[in-house]
Tab-separated table of N, CA and C in Angstrom:
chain	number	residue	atom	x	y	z
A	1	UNK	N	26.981	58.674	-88.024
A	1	UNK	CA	25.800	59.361	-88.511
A	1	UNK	C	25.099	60.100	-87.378
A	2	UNK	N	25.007	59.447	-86.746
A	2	UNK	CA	24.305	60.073	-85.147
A	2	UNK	C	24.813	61.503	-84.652
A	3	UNK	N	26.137	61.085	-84.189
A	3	UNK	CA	27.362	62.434	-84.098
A	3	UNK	C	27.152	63.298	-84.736
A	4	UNK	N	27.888	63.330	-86.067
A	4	UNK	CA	28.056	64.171	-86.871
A	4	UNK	C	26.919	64.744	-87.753
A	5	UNK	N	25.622	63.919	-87.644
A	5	UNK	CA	24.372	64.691	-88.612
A	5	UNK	C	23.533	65.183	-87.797
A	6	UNK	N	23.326	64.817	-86.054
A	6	UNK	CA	22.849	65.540	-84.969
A	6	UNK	C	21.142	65.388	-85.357
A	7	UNK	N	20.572	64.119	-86.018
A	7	UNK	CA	19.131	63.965	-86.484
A	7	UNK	C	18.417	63.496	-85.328
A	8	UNK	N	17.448	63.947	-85.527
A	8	UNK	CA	16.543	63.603	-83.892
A	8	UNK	C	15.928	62.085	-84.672
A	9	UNK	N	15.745	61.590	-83.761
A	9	UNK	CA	14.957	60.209	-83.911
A	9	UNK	C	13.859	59.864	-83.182
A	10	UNK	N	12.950	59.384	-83.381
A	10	UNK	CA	11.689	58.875	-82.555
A	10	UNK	C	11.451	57.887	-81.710
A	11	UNK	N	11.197	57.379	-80.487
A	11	UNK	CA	11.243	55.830	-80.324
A	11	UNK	C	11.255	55.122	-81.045
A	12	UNK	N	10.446	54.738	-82.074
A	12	UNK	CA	10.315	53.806	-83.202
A	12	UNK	C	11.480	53.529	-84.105
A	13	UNK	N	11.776	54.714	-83.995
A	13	UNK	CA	13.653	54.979	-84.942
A	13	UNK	C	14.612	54.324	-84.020
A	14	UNK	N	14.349	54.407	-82.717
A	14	UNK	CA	15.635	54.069	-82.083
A	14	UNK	C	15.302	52.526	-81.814
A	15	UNK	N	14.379	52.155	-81.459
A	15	UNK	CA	14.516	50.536	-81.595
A	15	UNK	C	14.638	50.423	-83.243
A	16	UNK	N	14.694	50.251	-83.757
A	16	UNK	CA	14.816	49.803	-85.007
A	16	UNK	C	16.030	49.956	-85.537
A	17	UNK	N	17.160	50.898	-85.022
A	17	UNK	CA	18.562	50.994	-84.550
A	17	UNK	C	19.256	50.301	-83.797
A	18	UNK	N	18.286	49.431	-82.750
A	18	UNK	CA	18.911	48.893	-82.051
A	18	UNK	C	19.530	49.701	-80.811
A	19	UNK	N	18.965	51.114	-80.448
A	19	UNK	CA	19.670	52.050	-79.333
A	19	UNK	C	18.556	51.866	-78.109
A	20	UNK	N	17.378	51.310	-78.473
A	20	UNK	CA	16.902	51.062	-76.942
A	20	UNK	C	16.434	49.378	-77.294
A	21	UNK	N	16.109	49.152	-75.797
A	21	UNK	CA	15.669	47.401	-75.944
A	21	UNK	C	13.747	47.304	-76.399
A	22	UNK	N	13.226	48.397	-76.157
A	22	UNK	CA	11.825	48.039	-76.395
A	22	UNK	C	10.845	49.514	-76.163
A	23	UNK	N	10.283	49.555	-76.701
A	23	UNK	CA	9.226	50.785	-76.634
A	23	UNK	C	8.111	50.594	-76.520
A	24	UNK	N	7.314	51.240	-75.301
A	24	UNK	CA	6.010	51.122	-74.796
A	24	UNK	C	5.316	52.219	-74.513
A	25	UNK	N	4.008	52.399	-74.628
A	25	UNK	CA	3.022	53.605	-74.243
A	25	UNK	C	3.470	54.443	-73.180
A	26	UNK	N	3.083	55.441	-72.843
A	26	UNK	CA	3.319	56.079	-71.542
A	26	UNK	C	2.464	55.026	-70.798
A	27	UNK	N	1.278	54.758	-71.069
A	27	UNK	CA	0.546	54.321	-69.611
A	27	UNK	C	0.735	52.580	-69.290
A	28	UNK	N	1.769	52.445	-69.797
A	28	UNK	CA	2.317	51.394	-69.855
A	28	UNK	C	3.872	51.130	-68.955
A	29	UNK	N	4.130	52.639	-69.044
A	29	UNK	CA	5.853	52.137	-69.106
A	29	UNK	C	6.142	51.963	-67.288
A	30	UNK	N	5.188	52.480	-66.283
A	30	UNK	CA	5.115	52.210	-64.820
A	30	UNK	C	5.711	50.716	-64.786
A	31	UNK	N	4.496	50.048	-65.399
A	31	UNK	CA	4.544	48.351	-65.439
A	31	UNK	C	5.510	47.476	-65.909
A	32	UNK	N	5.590	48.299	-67.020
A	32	UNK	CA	6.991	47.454	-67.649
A	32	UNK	C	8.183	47.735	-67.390
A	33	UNK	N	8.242	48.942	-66.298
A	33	UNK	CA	9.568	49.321	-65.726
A	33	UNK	C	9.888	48.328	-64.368
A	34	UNK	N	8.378	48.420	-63.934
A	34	UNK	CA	7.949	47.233	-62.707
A	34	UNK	C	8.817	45.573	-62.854
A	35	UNK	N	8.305	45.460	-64.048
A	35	UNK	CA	8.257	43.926	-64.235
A	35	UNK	C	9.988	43.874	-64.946
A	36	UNK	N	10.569	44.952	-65.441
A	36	UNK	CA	11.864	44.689	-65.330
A	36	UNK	C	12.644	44.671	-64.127
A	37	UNK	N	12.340	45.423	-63.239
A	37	UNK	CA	12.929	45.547	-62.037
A	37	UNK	C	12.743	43.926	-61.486
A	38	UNK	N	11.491	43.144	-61.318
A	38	UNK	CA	11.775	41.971	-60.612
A	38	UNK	C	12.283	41.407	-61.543
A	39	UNK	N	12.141	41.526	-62.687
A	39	UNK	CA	13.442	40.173	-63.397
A	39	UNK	C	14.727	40.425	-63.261
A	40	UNK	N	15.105	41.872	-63.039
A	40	UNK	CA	16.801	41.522	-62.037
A	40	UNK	C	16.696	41.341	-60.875
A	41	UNK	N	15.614	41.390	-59.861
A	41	UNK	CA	15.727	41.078	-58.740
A	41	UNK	C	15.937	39.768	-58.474
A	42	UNK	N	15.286	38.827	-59.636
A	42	UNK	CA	15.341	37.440	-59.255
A	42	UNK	C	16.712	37.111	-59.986
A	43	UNK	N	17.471	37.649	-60.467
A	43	UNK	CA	18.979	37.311	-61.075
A	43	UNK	C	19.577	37.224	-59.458
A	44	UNK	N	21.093	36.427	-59.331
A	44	UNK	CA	22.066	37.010	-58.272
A	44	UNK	C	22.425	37.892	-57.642
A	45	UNK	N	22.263	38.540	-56.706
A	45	UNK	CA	23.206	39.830	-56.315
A	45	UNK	C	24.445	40.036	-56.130
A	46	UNK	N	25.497	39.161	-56.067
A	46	UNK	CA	26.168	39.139	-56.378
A	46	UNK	C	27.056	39.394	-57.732
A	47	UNK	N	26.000	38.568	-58.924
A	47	UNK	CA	26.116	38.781	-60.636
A	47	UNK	C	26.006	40.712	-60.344
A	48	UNK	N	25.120	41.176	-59.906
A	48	UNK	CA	24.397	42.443	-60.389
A	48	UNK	C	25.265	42.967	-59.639
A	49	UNK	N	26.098	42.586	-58.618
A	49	UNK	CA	27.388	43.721	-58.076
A	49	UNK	C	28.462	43.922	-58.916
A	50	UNK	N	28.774	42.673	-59.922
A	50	UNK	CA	30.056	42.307	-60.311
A	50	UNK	C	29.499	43.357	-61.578
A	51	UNK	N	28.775	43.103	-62.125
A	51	UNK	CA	28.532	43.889	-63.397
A	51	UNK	C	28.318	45.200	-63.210
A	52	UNK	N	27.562	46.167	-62.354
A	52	UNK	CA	27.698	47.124	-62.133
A	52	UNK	C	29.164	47.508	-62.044
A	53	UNK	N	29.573	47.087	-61.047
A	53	UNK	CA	31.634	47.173	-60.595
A	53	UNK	C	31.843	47.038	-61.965
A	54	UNK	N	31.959	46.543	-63.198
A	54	UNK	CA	32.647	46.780	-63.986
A	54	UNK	C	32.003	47.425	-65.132
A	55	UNK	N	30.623	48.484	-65.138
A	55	UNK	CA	30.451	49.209	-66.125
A	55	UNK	C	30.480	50.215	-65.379
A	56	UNK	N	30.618	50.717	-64.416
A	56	UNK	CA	31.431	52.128	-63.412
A	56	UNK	C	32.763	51.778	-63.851
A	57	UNK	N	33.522	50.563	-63.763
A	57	UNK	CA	34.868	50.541	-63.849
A	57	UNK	C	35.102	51.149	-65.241
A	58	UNK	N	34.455	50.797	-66.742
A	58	UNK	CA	34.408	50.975	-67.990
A	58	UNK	C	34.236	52.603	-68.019
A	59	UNK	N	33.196	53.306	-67.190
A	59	UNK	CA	33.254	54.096	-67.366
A	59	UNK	C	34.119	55.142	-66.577
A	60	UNK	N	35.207	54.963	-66.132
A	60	UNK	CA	36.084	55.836	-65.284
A	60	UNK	C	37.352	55.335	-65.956
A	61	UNK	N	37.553	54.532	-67.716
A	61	UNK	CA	38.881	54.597	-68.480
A	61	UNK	C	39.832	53.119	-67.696
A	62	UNK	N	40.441	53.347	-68.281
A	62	UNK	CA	41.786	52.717	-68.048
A	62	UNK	C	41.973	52.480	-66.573
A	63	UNK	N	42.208	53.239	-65.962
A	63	UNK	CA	42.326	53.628	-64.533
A	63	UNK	C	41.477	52.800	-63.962
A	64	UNK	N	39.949	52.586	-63.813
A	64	UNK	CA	38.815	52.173	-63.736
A	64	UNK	C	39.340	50.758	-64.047
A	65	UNK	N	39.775	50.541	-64.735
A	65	UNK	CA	39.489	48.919	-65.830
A	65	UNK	C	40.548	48.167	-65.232
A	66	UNK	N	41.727	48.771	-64.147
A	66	UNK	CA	43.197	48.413	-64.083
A	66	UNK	C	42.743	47.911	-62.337
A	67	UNK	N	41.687	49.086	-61.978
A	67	UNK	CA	41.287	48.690	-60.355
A	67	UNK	C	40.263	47.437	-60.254
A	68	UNK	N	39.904	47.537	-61.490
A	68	UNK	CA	38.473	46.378	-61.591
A	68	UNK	C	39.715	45.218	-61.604
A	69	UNK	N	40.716	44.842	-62.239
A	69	UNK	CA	41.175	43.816	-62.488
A	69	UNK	C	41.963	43.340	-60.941
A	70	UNK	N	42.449	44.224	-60.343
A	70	UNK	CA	42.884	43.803	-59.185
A	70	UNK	C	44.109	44.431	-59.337
């Protein structure tokens, strides 16, 4: 539907789709961009290397997905 009917959607439309995780004010979104950033900071860095490495890997195909594996 997205593709092929090319309909614009609103924030409100797209969470409710399920295409973003949450929608907030403009004078809001500094903070809540803030306060996401330290909740991956306090995750592993290691976790947050491995997962990056494999959604670059996902996105460079097959090829990508064959170097991620070793």
């Amino acid at each position: 539907e997205i593709w092929f009917l090319c309909r614009f959607y609103d924030a409100q439309e797209a969470l409710d789709m399920g295409l973003v995780n949450t929608v907030v004010p403009l004078e809001k979104l500094e903070a809540e961009t803030i306060q996401w950033c330290r909740e991956m900071l306090a995750n592993s860095p290691l976790a947050i290397r491995c997962l990056k490495a494999a959604l670059n890997a996902d996105c460079d195909g097959q090829a990508g997905l064959q170097e991620l594996a070793g």
